[in-house]
XYZ file of C-alpha atoms in Angstrom:
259
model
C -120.533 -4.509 -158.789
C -118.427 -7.050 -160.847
C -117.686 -10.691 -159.373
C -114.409 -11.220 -158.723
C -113.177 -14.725 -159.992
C -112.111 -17.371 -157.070
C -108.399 -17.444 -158.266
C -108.855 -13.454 -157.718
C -110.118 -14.179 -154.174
C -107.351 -16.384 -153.838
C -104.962 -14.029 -154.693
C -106.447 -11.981 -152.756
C -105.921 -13.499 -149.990
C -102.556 -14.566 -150.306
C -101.960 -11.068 -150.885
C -103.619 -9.462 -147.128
C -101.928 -12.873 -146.010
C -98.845 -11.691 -147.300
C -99.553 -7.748 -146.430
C -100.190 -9.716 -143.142
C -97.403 -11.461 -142.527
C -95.356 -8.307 -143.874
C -97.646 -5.966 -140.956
C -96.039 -8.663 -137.987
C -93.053 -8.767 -139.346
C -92.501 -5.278 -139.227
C -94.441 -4.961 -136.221
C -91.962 -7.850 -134.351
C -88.844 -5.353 -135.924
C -90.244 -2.789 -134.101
C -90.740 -4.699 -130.647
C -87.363 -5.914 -130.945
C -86.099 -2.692 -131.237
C -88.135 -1.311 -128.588
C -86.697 -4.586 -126.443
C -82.772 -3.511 -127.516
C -83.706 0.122 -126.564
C -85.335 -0.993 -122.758
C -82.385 -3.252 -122.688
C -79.850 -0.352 -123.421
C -81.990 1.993 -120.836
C -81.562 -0.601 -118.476
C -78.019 -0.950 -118.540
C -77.792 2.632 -118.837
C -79.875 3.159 -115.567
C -77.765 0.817 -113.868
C -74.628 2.346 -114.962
C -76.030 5.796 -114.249
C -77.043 3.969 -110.568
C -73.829 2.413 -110.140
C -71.962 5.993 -110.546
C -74.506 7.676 -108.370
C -73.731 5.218 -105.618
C -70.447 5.735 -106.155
C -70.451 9.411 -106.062
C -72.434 8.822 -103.194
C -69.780 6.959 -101.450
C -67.205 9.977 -102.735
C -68.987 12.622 -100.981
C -69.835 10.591 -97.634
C -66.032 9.874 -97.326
C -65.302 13.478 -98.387
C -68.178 14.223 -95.838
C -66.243 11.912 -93.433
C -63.015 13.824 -93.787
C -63.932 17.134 -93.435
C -65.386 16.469 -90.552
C -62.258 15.327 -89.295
C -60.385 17.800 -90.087
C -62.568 20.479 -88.779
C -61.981 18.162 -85.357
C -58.465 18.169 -86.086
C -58.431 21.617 -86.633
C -60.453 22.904 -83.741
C -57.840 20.578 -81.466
C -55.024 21.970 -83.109
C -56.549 25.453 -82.211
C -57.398 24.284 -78.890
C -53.690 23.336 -78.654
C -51.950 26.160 -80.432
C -54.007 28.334 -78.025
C -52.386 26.648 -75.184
C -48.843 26.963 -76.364
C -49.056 30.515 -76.899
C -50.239 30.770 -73.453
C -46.511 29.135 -72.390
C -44.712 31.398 -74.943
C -46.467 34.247 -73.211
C -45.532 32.950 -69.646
C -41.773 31.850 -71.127
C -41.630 35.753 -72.506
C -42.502 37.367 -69.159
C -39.966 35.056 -67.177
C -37.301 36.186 -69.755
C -38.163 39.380 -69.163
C -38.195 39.129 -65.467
C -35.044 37.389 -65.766
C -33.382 39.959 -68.074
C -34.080 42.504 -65.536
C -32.886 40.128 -62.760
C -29.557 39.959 -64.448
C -29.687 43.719 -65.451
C -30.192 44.582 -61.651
C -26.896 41.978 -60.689
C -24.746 44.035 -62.736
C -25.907 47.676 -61.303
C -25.328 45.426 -57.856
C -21.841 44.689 -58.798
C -21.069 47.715 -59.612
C -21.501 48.722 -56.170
C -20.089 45.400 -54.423
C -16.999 44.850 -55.986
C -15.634 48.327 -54.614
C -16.974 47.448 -51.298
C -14.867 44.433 -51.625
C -12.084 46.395 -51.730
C -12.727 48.814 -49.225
C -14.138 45.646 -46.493
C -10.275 44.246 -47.492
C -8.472 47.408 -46.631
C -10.557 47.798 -43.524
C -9.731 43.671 -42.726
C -6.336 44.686 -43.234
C -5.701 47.729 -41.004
C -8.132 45.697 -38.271
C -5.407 43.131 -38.187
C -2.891 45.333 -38.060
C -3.990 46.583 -34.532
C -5.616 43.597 -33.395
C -3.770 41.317 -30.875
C -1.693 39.407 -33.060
C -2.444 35.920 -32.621
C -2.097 33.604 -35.770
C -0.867 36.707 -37.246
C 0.947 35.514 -40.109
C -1.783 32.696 -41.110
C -4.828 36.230 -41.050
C -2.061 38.195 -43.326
C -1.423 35.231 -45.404
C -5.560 35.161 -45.931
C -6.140 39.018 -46.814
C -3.185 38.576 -49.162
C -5.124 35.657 -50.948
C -8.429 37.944 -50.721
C -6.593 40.551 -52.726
C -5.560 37.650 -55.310
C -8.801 36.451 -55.749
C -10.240 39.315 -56.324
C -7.805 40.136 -59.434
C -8.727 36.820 -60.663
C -11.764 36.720 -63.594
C -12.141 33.093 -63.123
C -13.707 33.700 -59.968
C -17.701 35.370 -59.460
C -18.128 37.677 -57.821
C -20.476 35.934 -55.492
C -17.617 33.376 -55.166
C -15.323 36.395 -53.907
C -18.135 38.100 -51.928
C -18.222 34.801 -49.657
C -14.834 34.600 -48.953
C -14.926 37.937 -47.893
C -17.954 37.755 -45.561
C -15.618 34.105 -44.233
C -12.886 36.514 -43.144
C -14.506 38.510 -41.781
C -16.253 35.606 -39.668
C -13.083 33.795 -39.022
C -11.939 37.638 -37.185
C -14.320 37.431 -35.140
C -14.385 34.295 -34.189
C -10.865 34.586 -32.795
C -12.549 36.873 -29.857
C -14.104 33.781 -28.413
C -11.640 30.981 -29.343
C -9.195 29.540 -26.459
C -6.363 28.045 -28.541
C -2.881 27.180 -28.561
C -0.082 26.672 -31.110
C 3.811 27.223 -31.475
C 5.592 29.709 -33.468
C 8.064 32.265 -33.453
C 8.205 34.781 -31.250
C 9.988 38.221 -31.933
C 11.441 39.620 -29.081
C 12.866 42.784 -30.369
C 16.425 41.927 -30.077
C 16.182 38.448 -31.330
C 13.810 35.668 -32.106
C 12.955 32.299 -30.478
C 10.596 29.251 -30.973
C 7.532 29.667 -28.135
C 4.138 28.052 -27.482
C 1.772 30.266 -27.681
C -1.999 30.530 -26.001
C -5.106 33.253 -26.309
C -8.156 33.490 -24.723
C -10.537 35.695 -27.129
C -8.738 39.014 -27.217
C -8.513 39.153 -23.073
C -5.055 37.664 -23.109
C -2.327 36.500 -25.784
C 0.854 34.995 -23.742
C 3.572 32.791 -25.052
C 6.255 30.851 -22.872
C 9.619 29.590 -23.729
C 10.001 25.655 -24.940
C 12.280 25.772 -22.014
C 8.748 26.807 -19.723
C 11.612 28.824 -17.651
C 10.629 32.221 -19.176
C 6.637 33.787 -20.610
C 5.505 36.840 -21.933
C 1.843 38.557 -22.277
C 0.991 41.024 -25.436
C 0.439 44.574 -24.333
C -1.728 45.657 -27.377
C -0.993 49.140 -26.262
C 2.497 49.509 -26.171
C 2.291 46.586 -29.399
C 5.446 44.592 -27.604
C 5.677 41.467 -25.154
C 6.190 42.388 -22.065
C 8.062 39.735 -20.069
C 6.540 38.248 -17.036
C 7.603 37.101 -13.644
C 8.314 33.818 -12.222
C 4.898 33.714 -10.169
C 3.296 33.605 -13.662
C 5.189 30.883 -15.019
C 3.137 27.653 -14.159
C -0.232 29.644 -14.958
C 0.677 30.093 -18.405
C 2.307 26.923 -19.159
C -1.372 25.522 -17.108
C -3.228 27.249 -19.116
C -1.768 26.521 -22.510
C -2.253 22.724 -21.436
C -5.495 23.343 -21.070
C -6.065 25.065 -24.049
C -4.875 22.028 -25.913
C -7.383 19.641 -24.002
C -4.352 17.954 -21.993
C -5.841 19.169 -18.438
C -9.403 20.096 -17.601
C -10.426 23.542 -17.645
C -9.937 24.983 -14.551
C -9.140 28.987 -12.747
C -5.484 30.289 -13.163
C -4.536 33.399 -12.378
C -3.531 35.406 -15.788
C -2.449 39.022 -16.385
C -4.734 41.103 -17.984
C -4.090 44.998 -19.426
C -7.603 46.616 -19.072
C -8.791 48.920 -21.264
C -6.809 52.030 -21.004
C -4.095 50.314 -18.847
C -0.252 51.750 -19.306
């Protein structure tokens, strides 16, 4: 083995020094690249962690909201179920009332000609009734007749006034009244007080109170009275207007059957 020369160890060395230096150069590249790369990693991971936080986030609220809606929807269920519960109800009242309505018109069609015919039957009952306040009970079945031809009025409207007629008829059997009119004596006419008690006794006297009559509902005529009678009636038309007391009188009377 040769000797190498001390300018060759020299060189040598310089050489590994340099192959050296060269070797941690390259090596110190390579750590600062490895450095960059962690570095970019990092960031990376911290991006990557930033948008899995935020996706995160995204689906919690998302989370949040469907939750919220399923509430909402099971209320609005909840709810909807209700109204269709009042539609149903609303439907069956309609219904009800539809045949309510149905049912007033087959009823009208069987009042309104009973109307007429409870008019007509008013009317002939007046006709042989005794005839006090004769003209004002004509003048009312006259007015039934017009309301009844008139389409502004219901027919529950005419149905009442009717049925009030009818009432006010009645009525007169018990009534004890007195008012002044004419009276129609055949062969001429003069101005009388008149007085009723029910349908017992219809009398009128003169204004005079020198002459009086009593309705004979069975001949249909006054029938003049005598002097004997003459301070009964004019008594008892007094009292029918509340200027005496009540009090007996002696009044003539056709009983049933009487000629």
């Amino acid at each position: 083995m040769s000797k190498l020369s001390k300018k060759s160890l020299i060189a040598s060395s310089v050489i590994g020094a340099l192959t050296l230096a060269a070797s941690t150069f390259a090596v110190a590249d390579q750590l600062t690249d490895l450095q960059s790369a962690e570095a970019r990693t990092f960031k990376a991971s911290i991006k990557s962690q930033q948008k899995i936080e935020s996706i995160y986030e995204q689906t919690i609220d998302l989370l949040g909201e469907y939750r919220n809606t399923v509430d909402e929807a099971e209320v609005l269920s909840g709810y909807n179920d209700h109204v269709q519960l009042m539609v149903n109800d609303q439907l069956k009242n309609i219904a009800s009332l539809q045949k309510q309505i149905d049912g007033v018109d087959k009823i009208k069609q069987g009042v309104v000609p009973l109307m007429y015919k409870m008019i007509e039957t008013l009317e002939k009952f007046v006709e042989l009734d005794v005839p006090m306040n004769i003209d004002t009970r004509k003048e009312r079945i006259e007015a039934l007749r017009t309301v009844m031809g008139d389409s502004n009025v219901t027919t529950s409207e005419q149905f009442r006034l009717v049925l009030e007629a009818y009432e006010i008829e009645a009525n007169y059997g018990t009534a004890f009244e007195s008012y002044q009119g004419e009276l129609d004596l055949g062969d001429r006419t003069i101005t009388a007080d008149f007085v009723y008690m029910g349908r017992v006794a219809f009398l009128a006297q003169s204004l005079d109170m020198k002459n009086a009559w009593v309705w004979n509902n069975e001949t249909r005529s006054w029938e003049q009275l005598g002097d004997e009678y003459i301070k009964a009636v004019k008594s008892t038309i007094a009292m029918a207007r509340k200027q005496l007391p009540m009090d007996l009188t002696k009044l003539p009377v056709f009983a049933a059957g009487a000629k």
